[in-house]
XYZ file of C-alpha atoms in Angstrom:
457
model
C 0.000 0.000 0.000
C 1.042 3.599 -0.464
C 1.738 5.387 2.859
C -1.414 6.970 4.268
C -3.835 5.204 1.903
C -6.917 3.417 3.166
C -6.715 -0.347 2.874
C -9.100 -0.635 -0.062
C -8.464 2.705 -1.782
C -6.530 3.023 -5.023
C -6.589 5.770 -7.644
C -6.611 3.612 -10.766
C -7.588 6.453 -13.096
C -4.820 8.640 -11.703
C -2.282 5.852 -12.260
C -3.681 5.352 -15.759
C -3.183 9.020 -16.588
C 0.398 8.919 -15.303
C 1.084 5.865 -17.471
C -0.514 7.516 -20.506
C 1.547 10.667 -20.015
C 4.758 8.630 -19.946
C 3.635 6.919 -23.162
C 2.838 10.201 -24.904
C -0.899 9.428 -24.915
C -3.887 11.188 -23.359
C -7.588 10.649 -22.732
C -8.302 14.315 -23.494
C -10.656 14.607 -26.443
C -10.381 10.908 -27.303
C -12.389 9.429 -24.403
C -15.780 10.935 -23.617
C -16.521 8.637 -20.678
C -14.530 6.171 -18.567
C -16.168 3.729 -16.155
C -14.168 1.243 -14.045
C -15.799 -1.384 -11.823
C -14.148 -3.483 -9.133
C -11.084 -3.217 -6.926
C -8.228 -5.346 -5.680
C -7.689 -7.810 -4.182
C -9.817 -9.918 -6.514
C -7.752 -13.056 -5.900
C -5.445 -13.948 -2.982
C -2.392 -11.943 -4.051
C -0.309 -9.224 -2.445
C 0.081 -7.583 -5.892
C -2.623 -5.354 -7.406
C -3.192 -7.770 -10.276
C -6.558 -6.427 -11.408
C -5.448 -2.808 -11.333
C -2.215 -3.530 -13.206
C -4.070 -5.409 -15.942
C -6.762 -2.750 -16.021
C -4.252 0.047 -16.562
C -2.496 -1.904 -19.317
C -5.798 -2.699 -21.063
C -6.982 0.890 -20.805
C -3.647 2.237 -22.059
C -4.060 0.275 -25.281
C -7.734 1.250 -25.472
C -6.900 4.941 -25.082
C -4.222 4.645 -27.769
C -6.788 3.166 -30.156
C -9.344 5.814 -29.182
C -6.813 8.598 -29.741
C -5.980 7.308 -33.230
C -9.704 6.942 -33.982
C -10.506 10.467 -32.779
C -7.570 11.938 -34.709
C -8.758 10.211 -37.894
C -12.527 10.677 -37.517
C -13.133 13.370 -34.898
C -15.246 10.936 -32.849
C -14.343 10.095 -29.222
C -15.019 6.757 -27.536
C -16.649 5.665 -24.279
C -14.547 3.155 -22.344
C -15.634 0.744 -19.633
C -13.680 -1.859 -17.662
C -14.599 -4.601 -15.207
C -11.484 -5.532 -13.221
C -12.849 -9.030 -12.632
C -12.891 -9.605 -16.380
C -9.495 -7.914 -16.713
C -8.060 -10.669 -14.513
C -8.897 -13.208 -17.226
C -6.798 -11.196 -19.684
C -3.834 -11.397 -17.296
C -3.577 -15.189 -17.412
C -5.396 -18.135 -18.997
C -4.887 -20.145 -15.785
C -7.833 -18.717 -13.849
C -10.420 -20.684 -15.806
C -10.552 -18.459 -18.864
C -8.221 -19.967 -21.454
C -9.109 -20.121 -25.136
C -10.573 -23.286 -26.610
C -10.288 -24.683 -30.125
C -13.415 -26.458 -31.401
C -14.530 -26.717 -27.799
C -11.287 -28.272 -26.532
C -8.574 -26.762 -24.391
C -5.007 -26.560 -25.624
C -3.041 -29.764 -26.158
C -0.640 -29.871 -23.196
C 1.281 -32.947 -24.347
C 4.428 -30.950 -25.075
C 4.741 -29.800 -21.440
C 4.182 -33.146 -19.745
C 6.897 -34.951 -17.818
C 7.459 -38.590 -16.931
C 4.277 -40.086 -15.552
C 1.979 -37.708 -17.415
C 1.913 -34.724 -15.044
C 3.153 -31.255 -15.894
C 6.885 -31.150 -16.531
C 8.995 -30.600 -13.398
C 10.886 -27.646 -14.893
C 7.862 -25.539 -15.766
C 6.619 -23.682 -12.675
C 8.209 -25.612 -9.803
C 10.414 -23.965 -7.192
C 13.461 -25.848 -5.901
C 15.436 -25.203 -2.717
C 19.219 -24.791 -3.074
C 22.047 -25.827 -0.741
C 22.207 -22.309 0.734
C 18.455 -22.307 1.523
C 17.322 -20.142 -1.360
C 14.803 -20.912 -4.097
C 15.374 -21.422 -7.806
C 12.792 -21.444 -10.569
C 13.947 -23.156 -13.776
C 11.699 -23.062 -16.845
C 13.111 -25.596 -19.262
C 9.984 -26.602 -21.147
C 11.421 -26.454 -24.674
C 13.417 -29.418 -26.022
C 16.770 -27.632 -26.285
C 16.577 -25.892 -22.899
C 15.246 -29.034 -21.197
C 18.184 -31.071 -22.473
C 20.668 -28.351 -21.480
C 19.124 -28.090 -18.007
C 19.198 -31.832 -17.336
C 22.742 -32.073 -18.695
C 23.821 -29.240 -16.381
C 22.396 -31.046 -13.346
C 23.340 -34.528 -14.537
C 19.972 -35.895 -13.547
C 16.668 -37.327 -14.767
C 13.480 -35.468 -15.704
C 11.556 -35.945 -12.450
C 10.828 -33.593 -9.546
C 12.621 -35.869 -7.120
C 15.814 -36.065 -9.180
C 15.840 -32.348 -10.035
C 15.092 -31.398 -6.433
C 17.974 -33.529 -5.150
C 20.382 -32.103 -7.737
C 19.436 -28.468 -7.066
C 19.698 -29.078 -3.309
C 23.419 -29.772 -3.798
C 24.054 -26.472 -5.602
C 24.818 -22.976 -4.312
C 22.173 -20.579 -5.604
C 24.321 -17.905 -7.249
C 26.643 -20.455 -8.867
C 23.626 -22.308 -10.249
C 22.114 -19.104 -11.647
C 25.332 -18.089 -13.394
C 26.014 -21.535 -14.838
C 22.454 -21.690 -16.151
C 22.919 -18.315 -17.852
C 26.188 -19.491 -19.420
C 24.427 -22.584 -20.784
C 21.381 -20.686 -22.047
C 19.058 -22.271 -19.481
C 16.302 -19.910 -18.253
C 16.597 -19.991 -14.454
C 16.433 -17.353 -11.742
C 16.973 -17.263 -8.008
C 14.077 -15.690 -6.134
C 15.049 -12.392 -4.537
C 13.476 -10.124 -1.979
C 12.496 -6.615 -2.973
C 15.518 -5.230 -1.168
C 17.840 -7.607 -3.018
C 16.327 -6.546 -6.338
C 16.868 -2.866 -5.571
C 20.519 -3.530 -4.667
C 21.263 -5.752 -7.678
C 23.033 -4.224 -10.733
C 20.249 -5.467 -12.998
C 17.671 -4.100 -10.600
C 19.264 -0.669 -10.815
C 19.296 -0.944 -14.617
C 15.587 -1.805 -14.643
C 14.816 1.167 -12.405
C 16.659 3.484 -14.804
C 14.589 2.377 -17.815
C 11.111 3.719 -18.609
C 8.205 1.296 -18.457
C 7.710 1.760 -22.208
C 10.355 3.590 -24.236
C 9.148 5.232 -27.465
C 12.133 6.800 -29.225
C 12.789 8.196 -32.688
C 15.745 6.461 -34.363
C 15.709 7.806 -37.914
C 14.192 10.170 -40.427
C 11.281 9.380 -42.723
C 8.318 11.280 -44.164
C 5.103 11.357 -42.115
C 2.695 8.496 -42.743
C -1.060 9.124 -42.539
C -3.030 7.492 -39.764
C -4.713 4.179 -40.565
C -8.057 4.613 -42.303
C -10.894 2.110 -42.269
C -13.596 0.523 -40.168
C -11.334 0.071 -37.107
C -8.630 2.247 -35.531
C -5.755 0.205 -37.026
C -7.369 -0.889 -40.302
C -4.680 -1.053 -42.973
C -1.769 -1.123 -40.510
C 0.680 -3.951 -41.220
C 2.641 -5.564 -38.409
C 5.379 -8.140 -39.000
C 5.972 -10.366 -35.949
C 9.155 -12.330 -35.266
C 8.043 -13.473 -31.838
C 7.543 -16.575 -29.713
C 5.890 -17.709 -26.478
C 3.469 -15.128 -25.029
C 4.332 -11.443 -24.667
C 5.469 -10.482 -28.164
C 2.944 -12.568 -30.071
C 0.104 -11.423 -27.806
C 1.011 -7.811 -28.596
C 0.408 -8.626 -32.255
C -2.952 -10.105 -31.296
C -3.889 -6.819 -29.594
C -3.057 -4.900 -32.781
C -5.098 -7.394 -34.827
C -8.085 -6.890 -32.543
C -8.012 -3.203 -33.521
C -7.973 -4.013 -37.232
C -4.269 -4.406 -38.048
C -3.103 -6.977 -40.596
C -0.581 -9.049 -38.629
C 1.783 -11.654 -40.067
C 3.693 -13.887 -37.655
C 7.010 -15.199 -38.991
C 9.106 -17.935 -37.409
C 12.148 -19.860 -38.552
C 11.725 -23.246 -40.270
C 12.588 -25.355 -37.206
C 11.034 -23.096 -34.574
C 8.773 -24.797 -32.037
C 6.110 -23.477 -29.713
C 3.455 -25.084 -27.560
C -0.188 -25.337 -28.594
C -1.129 -23.290 -25.556
C 1.008 -20.379 -26.748
C -0.451 -20.464 -30.263
C -4.050 -20.801 -29.077
C -3.751 -17.939 -26.609
C -1.734 -15.478 -28.670
C -2.190 -16.341 -32.342
C -5.839 -15.354 -32.732
C -6.192 -13.031 -35.722
C -2.621 -13.568 -36.961
C -1.448 -15.128 -40.200
C 1.711 -17.216 -39.998
C 4.669 -18.086 -42.216
C 8.016 -19.868 -41.874
C 11.083 -18.206 -43.365
C 14.834 -18.761 -43.011
C 16.194 -15.369 -41.958
C 19.848 -16.259 -41.381
C 20.978 -16.494 -44.997
C 20.840 -14.536 -48.205
C 18.419 -17.007 -49.766
C 14.780 -16.769 -50.738
C 13.594 -16.678 -47.126
C 15.646 -13.631 -46.261
C 14.684 -11.843 -49.477
C 10.995 -12.550 -48.839
C 11.326 -11.283 -45.279
C 12.957 -8.021 -46.335
C 10.260 -7.532 -48.964
C 7.645 -7.904 -46.234
C 9.595 -5.561 -43.952
C 9.655 -2.833 -46.612
C 5.857 -2.740 -46.688
C 5.326 -3.065 -42.917
C 4.440 -0.336 -40.445
C 5.600 -2.318 -37.417
C 8.276 -4.957 -36.838
C 8.106 -6.727 -33.498
C 10.446 -9.274 -31.879
C 11.189 -10.753 -28.457
C 14.487 -12.508 -29.141
C 17.820 -11.839 -27.465
C 19.884 -8.887 -28.633
C 22.751 -11.087 -29.796
C 20.489 -13.040 -32.118
C 18.944 -9.903 -33.593
C 22.403 -8.436 -34.153
C 23.515 -11.582 -35.985
C 20.397 -11.364 -38.162
C 21.008 -7.686 -38.925
C 17.634 -6.617 -37.533
C 18.490 -3.851 -35.084
C 16.212 -0.768 -35.062
C 18.678 1.179 -37.185
C 19.141 -1.651 -39.696
C 15.383 -2.144 -40.018
C 14.884 1.612 -40.483
C 17.432 1.561 -43.297
C 15.499 -1.223 -45.045
C 12.098 0.308 -44.267
C 12.164 4.036 -43.400
C 9.274 4.878 -41.095
C 9.229 1.443 -39.455
C 8.242 1.094 -35.788
C 10.688 -1.441 -34.326
C 9.485 -3.183 -31.151
C 11.739 -5.128 -28.783
C 10.532 -7.100 -25.755
C 13.188 -8.559 -23.442
C 13.148 -10.491 -20.221
C 15.374 -8.400 -17.968
C 15.801 -5.053 -19.711
C 17.670 -3.354 -22.521
C 20.633 -2.336 -20.358
C 22.567 -3.798 -17.449
C 24.548 -7.037 -17.062
C 21.504 -9.250 -17.789
C 20.354 -7.395 -20.919
C 21.026 -10.393 -23.199
C 19.924 -13.064 -20.713
C 16.829 -15.052 -21.658
C 13.945 -15.564 -19.295
C 10.203 -15.907 -18.872
C 7.429 -14.074 -17.066
C 8.124 -15.941 -13.824
C 11.836 -15.064 -13.910
C 10.971 -11.369 -13.979
C 8.752 -12.022 -10.960
C 11.638 -13.788 -9.212
C 14.088 -10.939 -9.835
C 11.819 -8.068 -8.796
C 10.593 -9.474 -5.480
C 7.087 -10.496 -6.545
C 7.454 -14.188 -5.626
C 8.939 -13.270 -2.262
C 6.060 -10.851 -1.622
C 3.614 -13.699 -2.336
C 5.314 -16.088 0.128
C 3.290 -18.313 2.429
C 4.835 -19.899 5.524
C 8.256 -18.696 4.415
C 8.027 -20.292 0.970
C 7.882 -17.999 -2.082
C 4.946 -18.434 -4.432
C 3.815 -17.582 -7.924
C 0.743 -15.322 -7.950
C -2.675 -16.865 -8.626
C -2.800 -17.814 -12.283
C 1.030 -18.120 -12.283
C 1.489 -15.270 -14.789
C 1.926 -11.544 -14.231
C 3.993 -9.893 -16.933
C 3.380 -11.374 -20.372
C -0.038 -9.892 -21.033
C 0.707 -6.677 -19.165
C 3.665 -6.278 -21.515
C 1.546 -7.138 -24.572
C -0.995 -4.388 -23.951
C 1.664 -1.859 -22.948
C 3.615 -2.677 -26.125
C 0.456 -2.097 -28.158
C -0.038 1.252 -26.427
C 3.580 2.176 -27.223
C 3.077 1.242 -30.873
C -0.022 3.438 -31.052
C 1.893 6.328 -29.510
C 4.571 5.907 -32.189
C 1.883 5.779 -34.912
C 0.523 9.132 -33.742
C 3.998 10.690 -33.595
C 4.912 9.329 -37.007
C 1.765 10.827 -38.522
C 2.615 14.244 -37.092
C 6.386 14.497 -37.477
C 7.519 11.503 -39.514
C 10.467 9.349 -38.499
C 11.326 5.752 -37.662
C 10.816 4.611 -34.066
C 11.772 1.964 -31.566
C 9.510 0.784 -28.752
C 11.155 -1.067 -25.865
C 9.553 -3.021 -23.025
C 10.953 -5.614 -20.613
C 9.189 -8.185 -18.472
C 11.275 -7.123 -15.473
C 10.310 -3.487 -16.026
C 6.650 -4.462 -16.163
C 6.989 -6.605 -13.032
C 8.674 -3.749 -11.176
C 5.901 -1.355 -12.273
C 3.182 -3.739 -11.062
C 4.946 -4.031 -7.703
C 5.254 -0.253 -7.450
C 1.488 0.147 -7.778
C 1.441 -0.907 -4.132
C 1.230 -4.206 -2.281
C -0.990 -5.755 0.359
C 0.173 -7.785 3.321
C -1.072 -11.364 3.546
C -3.323 -10.289 6.426
C -4.835 -7.481 4.347
C -5.473 -9.875 1.467
C -7.352 -12.241 3.761
C -9.409 -9.407 5.262
C -10.217 -7.548 2.030
C -10.678 -10.436 -0.394
C -14.255 -10.562 -1.745
C -16.364 -13.424 -0.435
C -17.584 -14.268 -3.951
C -15.222 -16.147 -6.292
C -13.844 -14.488 -9.397
C -16.555 -14.254 -12.054
C -16.207 -16.552 -15.083
C -14.662 -15.087 -18.185
C -17.231 -13.399 -20.429
C -17.280 -14.141 -24.140
C -15.624 -11.454 -26.262
C -18.038 -9.211 -28.190
C -18.714 -10.411 -31.698
C -16.262 -8.523 -33.881
C -13.505 -9.369 -36.338
C -10.265 -10.477 -34.673
C -8.120 -9.265 -37.594
C -8.300 -7.507 -40.926
C -7.305 -10.757 -42.684
C -6.918 -9.025 -46.035
C -4.856 -10.554 -48.870
C -2.392 -7.645 -48.866
C 0.445 -9.693 -47.315
C 0.743 -11.811 -50.437
C 4.067 -11.390 -52.155
C 3.978 -9.062 -55.126
């Protein structure tokens, strides 16, 4: 909680306006009415999960409304139910997408015996009485993780192996081997850590001009982003979900992955709605690379969430993309930030939680925990990225230029923590007696433009 605040009082609209100002957006003139229902805690968490998701959702909504008002002169009325916002934060609160009535195929994340894999969301105690969270649920990282520990793919074997390791040595060796793993830190440890200080120095969403180009008119059509073309080179949740948000506002979004890239059904089903997809080899001068650069030249947005080293090897930095496609909006989503000693270290939503003190804040009986629904940062980042893209679209229409938009999962996690926390006792006292409402069906509207304009010409 903020000092002096009542237990159940929180100025969500004030926090929204501060976030919009930092993004270069504003409700003024674009939003004729704003209604927000509900308040935290909505689930047993010390973090203001509903408010954080609500602010991220509304930031993207205001960006779309501002583009719409600039193009048409018509403002929008916005409404938000924080209970429904919680279902946008994570699919693990009973609101995941289905395909033909079935949930996602989870076979790719099962371990020996048929249960969920032991290196997915499990916490393991180290020899120095700290907690590690490895997420090695992809074939290459799973093999590297098990090879590092010299053990079998069961909770018992992994737990015994981690229990023999010193936490900081384990974390550094995992980073050297490309294994996503983080040691859970307290808030004070995060603030004192070099990467923590780097995260604190970065804006939540950076929108920066990186080159010159003529102004481009705002999108024109039936939806705020109709006609906008976004090229996605993303995987897992945050980056691909940001493309989904753009598609929901009318953008034509093409997701590109490399020929041997793999992702889980759950990721595709949750984030790929409204997106086309293609496989192209980007690391050579062959047909795949030529096709990709042809697509890039006609794109408004290029979005990725790969490590900086990989993007450098592929020649797809913001400046290089702007040279190929002047006026491009280059989006980068990273795990731990765009500066600091961990800037090129890979990680997932839960690793950003571990670094920033979220898991320690959620502890029960001295044991750190993931928040309800396990996720915090991926979808927050997706909607904040979309808001940053819309801010860049407005700037580009007014002054021209090429832009870069930067977001990190750790930055988002830190921001959510800074919205204020509850104690465990406050959560128990303030938590609503009624359970979280089921997820409502989305209004009937197109999920993407789905025009044929991405065909090669």
